[in-house]
Amino acid sequence: MKNDKSEILLPHQIAQGQSVRLSEMSTDGRDYCSNRKQAEEEFRELRDELIEWQRRMYAEGSQKLLIVLQAMDAGGKDGTIRKVFRGVNPQGVRVTSFKAPTSVELAHDFLWRVHQVSPATGIIGVFNRSHYEDVLIVRVRQLVPESVWRPRFKRINEFEKLLHESGTAILKFYLHVSFDEQGKRLRERAKIPEKHWKYSAEDFDKRQNWDKYMTAYEEVIKRCTTEHAAWHVIPADRKWYRNLAISRAIIAKLREMNPQFPRLPEGFRLPNGF
Amino acid sequence: MKNDKSEILLPHQIAQGQSVRLSEMSTDGRDYCSNRKQAEEEFRELRDELIEWQRRMYAEGSQKLLIVLQAMDAGGKDGTIRKVFRGVNPQGVRVTSFKAPTSVELAHDFLWRVHQVSPATGIIGVFNRSHYEDVLIVRVRQLVPESVWRPRFKRINEFEKLLHESGTAILKFYLHVSFDEQGKRLRERAKIPEKHWKYSAEDFDKRQNWDKYMTAYEEVIKRCTTEHAAWHVIPADRKWYRNLAISRAIIAKLREMNPQFPRLPEGFRLPNGF
């Protein structure tokens, strides 16, 4: 891999214990990148590199990578998956979209359904929404009392540590869009026929609670950024920058994991007659 | 979609009740196509069309497509998935690789583990190996007596009918490679470092039973080609022809399914204030 050794800067990665004020954090990434053409070129190169790392990881069959995507509605989770993973062998990528829990899921603890689909060896698991909904929407809508959701921060950190200790690298991305950009995208869903299927009147209700969601996200990002599982707050108003920033973080992690094609032992011989 | 109406010929699709003699069927596809450049060009066009159909199917969210891949070792199942689905959004494709059953799986009927991962609405499910192993390797190795495996042909047809009736289109491909081509590929796995991870001494043992496997496949293809779930015997020695033949069958099916982006109702209006 040609770029193995080069350093990738990750300005959006949160440090352990760091407090964040989302309203003060960039949603457009202008301070980080302004050359769209150059960004798109780098993104395509990183995507080719991702395809190659994924092949190695699958062949190696010992490490796992979990990518968690969270965002407000229309924040770009689906688009991120489509663009960032374009061309990657679907045999080695497992995307799980978490919807409102079913009655069977609600009859278990909140990590039960998540644990079942955590990635196996050689696999990149992508969570489109995740266990974090249980301290986000659940908190804002008061679906359970604080005495129930507050201890979940600890349970989440413990769960992610368990995954980490069994060989799972973890990357968590909050796609940070502005209130205005969200409004624009929600309107587009009603206006562009190919986007109609994404339209939901409910999204406009949730939008009323924007500030409450931001507060909930801020606490998630602060409390659940651990040494082995940091949050990245990705400026996501401009999709081309969002794609680049996420790809950089994924590639930086894969270079660190550095999966290799396994080799046959020295002196190996084919069976007789071959 | 520009090609919606054009007819695709499927010369490798088996007719209901048809007996097949695999040793007399093409493994190289020379009678069907000799122009590699043209084939690769058509394949790329079909792949672009597949990406678009998959987006529509996911958006539509009502139909399902199940693709079953079976082959002898080194028959090209992994390569088919990597090439044919390259670029398709992994969010709408779920690949399941079936290995030797676990003790929990063996404690249930043979369709139990398969049913659990049958595709959901909007999803293309790809089976790398499948429930057919239970009438193939299980038969050749005599893992269970004939009185156990023989009734499975009927159970499989019933199971596939159930899927069909709940909106799942089914395509089944047997990747037909010659004995010589398999030998060449197994040797390559030992010689090419990037392929070492696929090498298994056991594959050479299975190769001793080639004729028994062919007999088992012939019976599978005859007995389990139904109106709604036909087998296709794909000449697979030349990978570029294999990819094209499989893509043609998938696209023909998707054009028939013809998924559409859902529309908002006439006269729809955004909520007040938008």
XYZ file of C-alpha atoms in Angstrom:
548
model
C 0.000 0.000 0.000
C 1.682 3.131 -1.192
C 0.595 5.534 1.545
C 1.166 3.219 4.479
C 3.419 5.500 6.394
C 2.029 8.933 5.723
C 0.344 10.723 8.544
C -3.333 11.683 8.364
C -4.505 14.586 10.504
C -7.827 14.124 12.273
C -8.936 17.571 13.407
C -12.489 16.426 14.143
C -11.598 13.692 16.586
C -12.670 14.501 20.133
C -10.233 13.995 22.995
C -11.188 11.977 26.034
C -12.967 14.169 28.580
C -13.314 17.068 26.124
C -16.460 19.169 26.409
C -18.009 20.212 23.129
C -20.341 23.043 22.231
C -21.868 21.950 18.960
C -23.243 25.414 18.176
C -19.656 26.649 18.096
C -18.314 23.835 15.943
C -18.013 24.041 12.192
C -20.791 22.519 10.098
C -19.297 23.519 6.758
C -15.636 22.705 7.316
C -14.484 25.892 5.587
C -11.566 26.330 7.954
C -10.328 22.872 7.062
C -10.670 22.698 3.313
C -11.794 24.985 0.540
C -10.540 23.252 -2.598
C -13.371 20.971 -3.632
C -11.619 19.501 -6.661
C -8.572 18.552 -4.641
C -10.766 17.144 -1.863
C -12.667 14.946 -4.292
C -9.460 13.668 -5.785
C -8.042 12.758 -2.390
C -11.358 11.146 -1.474
C -11.246 8.893 -4.551
C -7.700 7.845 -3.728
C -8.675 7.037 -0.151
C -11.633 5.026 -1.399
C -9.375 2.914 -3.577
C -7.189 2.412 -0.550
C -10.252 1.405 1.496
C -11.162 -1.247 -1.081
C -7.670 -2.704 -0.783
C -7.601 -2.630 3.047
C -10.981 -4.289 3.190
C -9.721 -7.147 0.985
C -6.764 -7.629 3.276
C -8.854 -7.455 6.402
C -11.263 -10.065 5.046
C -8.392 -12.323 3.990
C -6.622 -11.899 7.318
C -9.810 -12.779 9.182
C -8.772 -11.700 12.645
C -9.618 -8.012 13.135
C -12.984 -6.234 13.034
C -13.982 -2.634 12.446
C -17.165 -0.992 13.702
C -18.252 2.336 12.258
C -21.099 4.159 14.009
C -22.954 6.895 12.142
C -25.221 9.272 14.004
C -26.856 12.472 12.804
C -30.026 14.491 12.907
C -32.577 13.606 10.210
C -31.240 14.436 6.746
C -27.771 14.689 8.266
C -26.402 12.471 5.494
C -26.022 8.993 7.000
C -27.372 7.141 3.952
C -25.397 9.266 1.523
C -22.215 8.747 3.522
C -22.602 4.982 3.331
C -23.355 5.073 -0.390
C -20.408 7.297 -1.234
C -17.713 6.218 1.202
C -18.222 2.478 0.667
C -18.820 2.588 -3.060
C -16.834 -0.201 -4.654
C -16.030 -2.049 -1.446
C -16.839 -5.763 -1.674
C -20.259 -6.170 -0.012
C -19.157 -9.575 1.275
C -16.914 -7.831 3.803
C -19.220 -4.965 4.785
C -22.354 -5.368 6.870
C -24.598 -2.340 7.190
C -27.270 -2.351 9.885
C -29.941 0.341 9.985
C -31.523 0.640 13.386
C -35.169 1.671 13.380
C -37.569 2.105 16.277
C -37.173 -1.062 18.366
C -39.659 -3.916 17.889
C -41.622 -5.305 20.813
C -39.204 -8.242 21.015
C -36.235 -5.867 21.117
C -37.921 -3.745 23.775
C -38.364 -6.873 25.851
C -34.554 -7.038 26.189
C -31.896 -4.587 27.362
C -31.026 -1.798 24.914
C -27.725 -3.375 23.848
C -29.237 -6.763 23.012
C -30.122 -6.043 19.402
C -26.878 -4.170 18.838
C -24.640 -6.909 20.192
C -26.149 -9.459 17.812
C -24.995 -7.544 14.757
C -21.588 -6.415 15.976
C -19.057 -7.213 13.234
C -17.397 -10.640 12.986
C -13.709 -11.121 12.175
C -12.694 -9.718 8.816
C -15.838 -7.614 8.590
C -16.459 -3.865 8.544
C -19.733 -3.295 10.374
C -21.536 -0.018 9.700
C -24.274 1.142 12.056
C -26.760 3.561 10.522
C -28.010 4.910 13.843
C -27.080 2.752 16.820
C -27.294 2.109 20.544
C -26.776 5.866 20.930
C -30.420 6.451 20.013
C -31.162 5.101 23.485
C -29.573 8.175 25.057
C -30.700 10.596 22.324
C -34.260 10.312 21.029
C -35.177 8.312 24.121
C -33.960 11.186 26.293
C -35.443 14.044 24.274
C -38.836 12.385 23.974
C -38.721 11.179 27.572
C -39.523 7.621 26.495
C -37.960 6.415 29.732
C -37.095 8.399 32.907
C -33.601 9.829 33.432
C -32.928 7.168 36.056
C -33.100 4.657 33.210
C -31.224 6.435 30.410
C -28.472 8.095 32.426
C -26.724 4.867 33.521
C -26.568 3.889 29.853
C -23.537 6.086 29.184
C -21.530 3.754 31.407
C -23.093 0.621 29.946
C -22.234 1.842 26.448
C -18.607 2.484 27.372
C -18.348 -0.942 28.953
C -19.938 -2.592 25.929
C -17.566 -0.830 23.546
C -14.625 -1.842 25.708
C -15.745 -5.456 25.430
C -15.811 -5.166 21.647
C -12.438 -3.426 21.643
C -10.821 -6.108 23.784
C -11.990 -8.815 21.431
C -10.315 -7.152 18.455
C -12.842 -4.593 17.234
C -11.622 -1.142 16.279
C -14.354 1.467 16.755
C -14.965 4.755 14.931
C -17.919 6.980 15.782
C -19.037 9.841 13.580
C -21.528 12.553 14.377
C -22.464 14.215 11.082
C -22.842 17.816 12.124
C -25.247 19.771 9.902
C -26.604 23.220 10.595
C -30.244 23.880 11.373
C -30.573 25.745 8.067
C -28.994 22.960 6.046
C -31.356 20.437 7.618
C -34.333 22.604 6.713
C -33.112 22.819 3.115
C -32.687 19.051 2.858
C -36.058 18.256 4.415
C -37.737 20.573 1.899
C -35.844 18.897 -0.948
C -37.292 15.564 0.074
C -40.740 16.925 -0.638
C -39.703 18.636 -3.872
C -37.466 16.126 -5.681
C -39.453 13.055 -6.824
C -36.503 10.646 -6.312
C -36.316 11.808 -2.695
C -40.024 11.545 -1.871
C -39.524 8.126 -0.276
C -37.401 9.758 2.429
C -39.995 12.342 3.329
C -41.505 12.053 6.768
C -43.737 14.626 8.427
C -42.366 13.421 11.754
C -38.939 14.867 10.882
C -40.438 18.338 11.106
C -41.718 17.619 14.615
C -38.294 16.426 15.724
C -36.827 19.610 14.263
C -38.766 21.592 16.854
C -36.556 19.965 19.474
C -33.259 20.819 17.773
C -31.685 22.386 20.860
C -32.619 19.491 23.090
C -31.050 17.088 20.633
C -27.873 19.182 20.547
C -27.638 19.047 24.332
C -28.132 15.281 24.251
C -25.459 14.872 21.561
C -23.030 17.041 23.498
C -23.336 14.811 26.510
C -22.988 11.643 24.391
C -19.844 12.971 22.748
C -18.264 14.002 26.022
C -19.186 10.942 28.059
C -18.699 8.284 25.439
C -15.395 9.346 23.945
C -12.999 6.826 25.392
C -9.411 5.929 24.608
C -10.458 3.108 22.301
C -13.669 4.604 20.882
C -13.582 8.323 20.132
C -16.293 10.434 18.581
C -15.538 12.535 15.517
C -17.693 15.626 14.959
C -17.727 15.868 11.160
C -18.716 19.145 9.457
C -21.410 17.780 7.166
C -23.118 20.676 5.384
C -20.867 20.171 2.362
C -21.099 16.523 1.380
C -17.758 16.415 -0.420
C -15.945 17.560 2.695
C -17.932 15.207 4.925
C -16.958 12.256 2.693
C -13.311 13.246 2.743
C -13.141 13.774 6.514
C -14.781 10.413 7.219
C -12.602 8.576 4.720
C -9.496 10.054 6.263
C -10.473 8.795 9.698
C -11.307 5.326 8.389
C -8.061 5.035 6.448
C -6.003 6.307 9.384
C -7.546 3.558 11.504
C -7.024 0.851 8.876
C -3.369 1.828 8.430
C -2.997 1.456 12.179
C -4.734 -1.955 12.109
C -2.575 -2.853 9.120
C -4.232 -6.166 8.149
C -2.091 -8.485 6.016
C -2.715 -11.354 3.642
C -1.843 -14.522 5.571
C 0.958 -16.637 4.128
C 1.369 -20.390 3.838
C 4.180 -21.739 6.012
C 7.758 -21.791 4.627
C 8.543 -25.004 2.801
C 4.880 -25.660 2.134
C 4.182 -28.222 -0.624
C 1.096 -29.100 -2.638
C -0.387 -32.590 -2.154
C 1.083 -35.372 -4.300
C 0.043 -35.208 -7.916
C -0.307 -31.415 -8.034
C -33.798 3.518 -17.168
C -32.748 3.508 -20.766
C -32.802 -0.237 -21.452
C -36.084 -0.993 -19.707
C -37.769 -2.618 -22.617
C -34.974 -4.473 -24.360
C -35.008 -8.241 -24.201
C -32.174 -10.164 -22.531
C -31.607 -13.757 -23.653
C -30.901 -16.246 -20.866
C -29.459 -19.340 -22.574
C -28.227 -20.813 -19.291
C -31.544 -20.826 -17.485
C -32.851 -24.350 -16.918
C -36.468 -25.182 -17.743
C -38.725 -26.815 -15.191
C -38.328 -30.606 -15.328
C -35.276 -30.409 -17.601
C -32.592 -33.056 -17.059
C -29.026 -31.802 -17.253
C -25.770 -33.586 -17.960
C -23.148 -31.239 -16.596
C -20.301 -33.005 -18.385
C -21.949 -32.062 -21.672
C -22.591 -28.439 -20.752
C -20.240 -25.619 -21.606
C -17.798 -24.470 -18.952
C -16.102 -21.859 -21.120
C -19.111 -20.286 -22.848
C -17.325 -20.150 -26.201
C -20.526 -20.878 -28.112
C -22.184 -17.918 -26.466
C -19.583 -15.192 -26.612
C -16.093 -14.771 -27.974
C -15.573 -11.011 -27.921
C -14.113 -10.273 -24.513
C -13.857 -6.529 -24.993
C -17.480 -6.245 -26.001
C -18.525 -8.519 -23.134
C -16.685 -6.399 -20.586
C -18.264 -3.255 -21.935
C -21.761 -4.719 -21.734
C -20.974 -5.983 -18.227
C -19.998 -2.501 -17.034
C -23.205 -1.054 -18.468
C -25.272 -3.715 -16.737
C -23.469 -3.035 -13.487
C -24.358 0.642 -13.692
C -27.931 -0.417 -14.324
C -27.791 -2.739 -11.297
C -26.656 0.152 -9.068
C -29.660 2.169 -10.225
C -32.169 -0.690 -9.815
C -30.885 -1.397 -6.341
C -31.439 2.251 -5.344
C -34.991 2.064 -6.600
C -35.658 -1.255 -4.928
C -34.372 0.065 -1.605
C -36.441 3.241 -1.944
C -39.536 1.300 -2.969
C -39.158 -1.003 0.029
C -41.613 -3.698 -0.986
C -39.817 -6.304 -3.101
C -36.880 -8.583 -2.234
C -34.335 -10.411 -4.356
C -32.474 -13.550 -3.314
C -29.415 -14.645 -5.287
C -28.012 -18.101 -4.541
C -24.458 -18.911 -5.621
C -23.238 -22.482 -5.664
C -20.069 -23.933 -7.132
C -17.293 -26.399 -6.553
C -14.315 -25.018 -4.597
C -12.519 -22.293 -6.567
C -15.592 -22.080 -8.783
C -15.581 -18.288 -8.434
C -18.277 -17.468 -5.891
C -16.244 -14.836 -4.046
C -14.976 -13.266 -7.258
C -18.500 -13.122 -8.670
C -19.735 -11.206 -5.630
C -16.780 -8.825 -5.721
C -17.127 -8.071 -9.425
C -20.869 -8.176 -10.040
C -21.801 -6.073 -6.996
C -18.940 -3.616 -7.196
C -20.340 -0.146 -6.644
C -23.731 -1.245 -5.350
C -24.668 0.485 -2.095
C -23.795 -2.013 0.671
C -26.771 -0.750 2.660
C -29.089 -2.584 0.264
C -27.048 -5.761 -0.249
C -26.635 -8.442 2.384
C -24.133 -11.199 1.626
C -24.245 -14.338 3.761
C -21.483 -16.930 3.525
C -22.598 -20.294 4.795
C -19.875 -22.374 6.428
C -20.079 -25.775 8.070
C -23.056 -25.537 10.451
C -22.400 -24.796 14.125
C -23.692 -27.096 16.845
C -26.595 -24.714 17.482
C -27.485 -24.730 13.790
C -27.269 -28.515 13.675
C -29.691 -28.668 16.576
C -32.368 -27.206 14.265
C -33.731 -28.180 10.871
C -31.484 -27.429 7.878
C -33.527 -24.411 6.741
C -33.485 -22.693 10.139
C -30.259 -20.751 9.693
C -31.127 -19.892 6.101
C -34.575 -18.541 6.863
C -33.161 -16.122 9.437
C -31.063 -14.333 6.820
C -33.502 -14.357 3.919
C -33.646 -10.826 2.488
C -35.978 -8.173 3.921
C -37.959 -5.747 1.767
C -35.805 -3.538 -0.409
C -32.784 -5.780 0.046
C -30.755 -7.933 -2.356
C -29.673 -10.996 -0.395
C -26.701 -12.933 -1.741
C -26.028 -16.449 -0.482
C -22.446 -17.620 -0.886
C -23.265 -21.331 -0.596
C -26.718 -22.031 0.794
C -29.294 -24.575 1.933
C -28.263 -26.572 -1.145
C -25.132 -27.742 0.668
C -27.514 -29.957 2.638
C -28.219 -32.002 -0.476
C -24.698 -31.701 -1.923
C -21.734 -32.108 0.443
C -24.046 -33.774 2.959
C -24.999 -36.344 0.314
C -21.536 -36.945 -1.127
C -19.917 -37.338 2.284
C -22.867 -39.326 3.591
C -23.171 -37.064 6.614
C -26.782 -38.180 6.946
C -28.549 -41.180 5.340
C -30.461 -40.828 2.061
C -33.742 -41.116 3.947
C -32.851 -37.793 5.546
C -31.441 -35.806 2.639
C -33.762 -36.985 -0.140
C -36.942 -35.399 1.272
C -35.065 -32.103 1.402
C -35.589 -31.438 -2.300
C -39.279 -31.026 -1.580
C -38.695 -29.025 1.568
C -36.421 -26.668 -0.368
C -39.020 -26.128 -3.097
C -41.673 -25.449 -0.485
C -39.398 -23.019 1.355
C -38.575 -21.140 -1.829
C -42.260 -20.972 -2.690
C -42.915 -19.392 0.689
C -40.288 -16.742 -0.014
C -41.647 -16.206 -3.508
C -45.189 -15.733 -2.270
C -44.093 -13.092 0.192
C -42.494 -11.002 -2.560
C -39.011 -12.483 -2.974
C -37.684 -13.014 -6.476
C -35.169 -15.869 -6.573
C -32.189 -16.462 -8.873
C -29.943 -19.511 -8.475
C -26.585 -19.815 -10.179
C -24.394 -22.860 -10.456
C -20.944 -21.647 -11.532
C -19.847 -24.442 -13.828
C -16.062 -24.827 -14.011
C -14.186 -27.702 -15.614
C -12.146 -30.175 -13.603
C -8.972 -28.819 -15.235
C -9.832 -25.193 -14.459
C -10.473 -26.082 -10.836
C -7.073 -27.789 -10.632
C -5.403 -24.707 -12.075
C -7.114 -22.410 -9.588
C -6.359 -24.579 -6.571
C -2.673 -24.634 -7.547
C -2.710 -20.857 -7.940
C -3.899 -20.515 -4.372
C -0.701 -22.144 -3.221
C 1.506 -20.179 -5.614
C 0.213 -16.598 -5.457
C 0.887 -15.023 -2.030
C -2.310 -12.900 -2.100
C -4.306 -16.111 -2.592
C -2.650 -18.184 0.137
C -5.451 -17.404 2.572
C -7.862 -19.323 0.346
C -5.725 -22.432 0.225
C -7.152 -25.498 1.921
C -5.736 -29.027 1.693
C -9.290 -30.265 2.152
C -10.243 -28.916 -1.286
C -7.969 -31.499 -2.872
C -9.777 -34.285 -1.011
C -13.139 -33.018 -2.207
C -11.746 -32.935 -5.736
C -11.381 -36.729 -5.595
C -15.169 -36.894 -5.467
C -15.750 -34.647 -8.477
C -18.083 -37.074 -10.263
C -20.195 -37.655 -7.188
C -20.593 -33.908 -6.758
C -21.625 -33.565 -10.403
C -24.310 -36.220 -9.936
C -25.555 -34.453 -6.828
C -25.635 -31.091 -8.632
C -27.497 -32.596 -11.572
C -30.226 -33.823 -9.289
C -30.408 -30.486 -7.449
C -30.744 -28.594 -10.710
C -33.420 -30.891 -12.067
C -35.496 -31.233 -8.925
C -35.209 -27.711 -7.618
C -35.850 -25.733 -10.767
C -39.375 -24.472 -10.260
C -41.464 -21.902 -12.042
C -40.526 -19.203 -9.582
C -36.942 -20.273 -8.781
C -34.925 -21.580 -11.731
C -31.305 -22.669 -11.738
C -28.878 -21.139 -14.210
C -25.851 -23.223 -15.176
C -23.245 -20.547 -15.850
C -20.108 -21.380 -17.876
C -17.512 -20.133 -15.402
C -14.032 -21.008 -16.701
C -13.692 -17.562 -18.209
C -14.462 -15.043 -15.479
C -15.423 -12.212 -17.816
C -18.101 -14.353 -19.441
C -19.321 -15.623 -16.083
C -19.731 -12.053 -14.833
C -21.629 -11.041 -17.942
C -23.969 -14.045 -17.922
C -24.844 -13.560 -14.255
C -25.351 -9.809 -14.649
C -27.670 -10.395 -17.581
C -29.851 -12.727 -15.526
C -29.950 -10.327 -12.576
C -30.829 -7.348 -14.749
C -33.487 -9.304 -16.638
C -35.090 -10.120 -13.297
C -34.859 -6.560 -11.994
C -36.435 -5.166 -15.152
C -39.284 -7.604 -14.608
C -39.592 -6.558 -10.948
C -39.387 -2.943 -12.100
C -39.127 -1.242 -8.674
C -40.060 2.457 -8.645
C -39.344 5.423 -6.415
C -42.504 5.983 -4.362
C -44.207 9.346 -4.820
C -45.878 11.649 -2.349
C -49.636 11.932 -2.879
C -50.987 14.513 -5.382
C -51.652 17.849 -3.744
C -49.212 17.118 -0.947
C -48.092 20.152 1.037
C -45.221 20.809 3.431
C -46.113 21.594 7.060
C -46.828 25.241 7.876
C -43.742 27.400 7.944
C -41.828 25.428 5.319
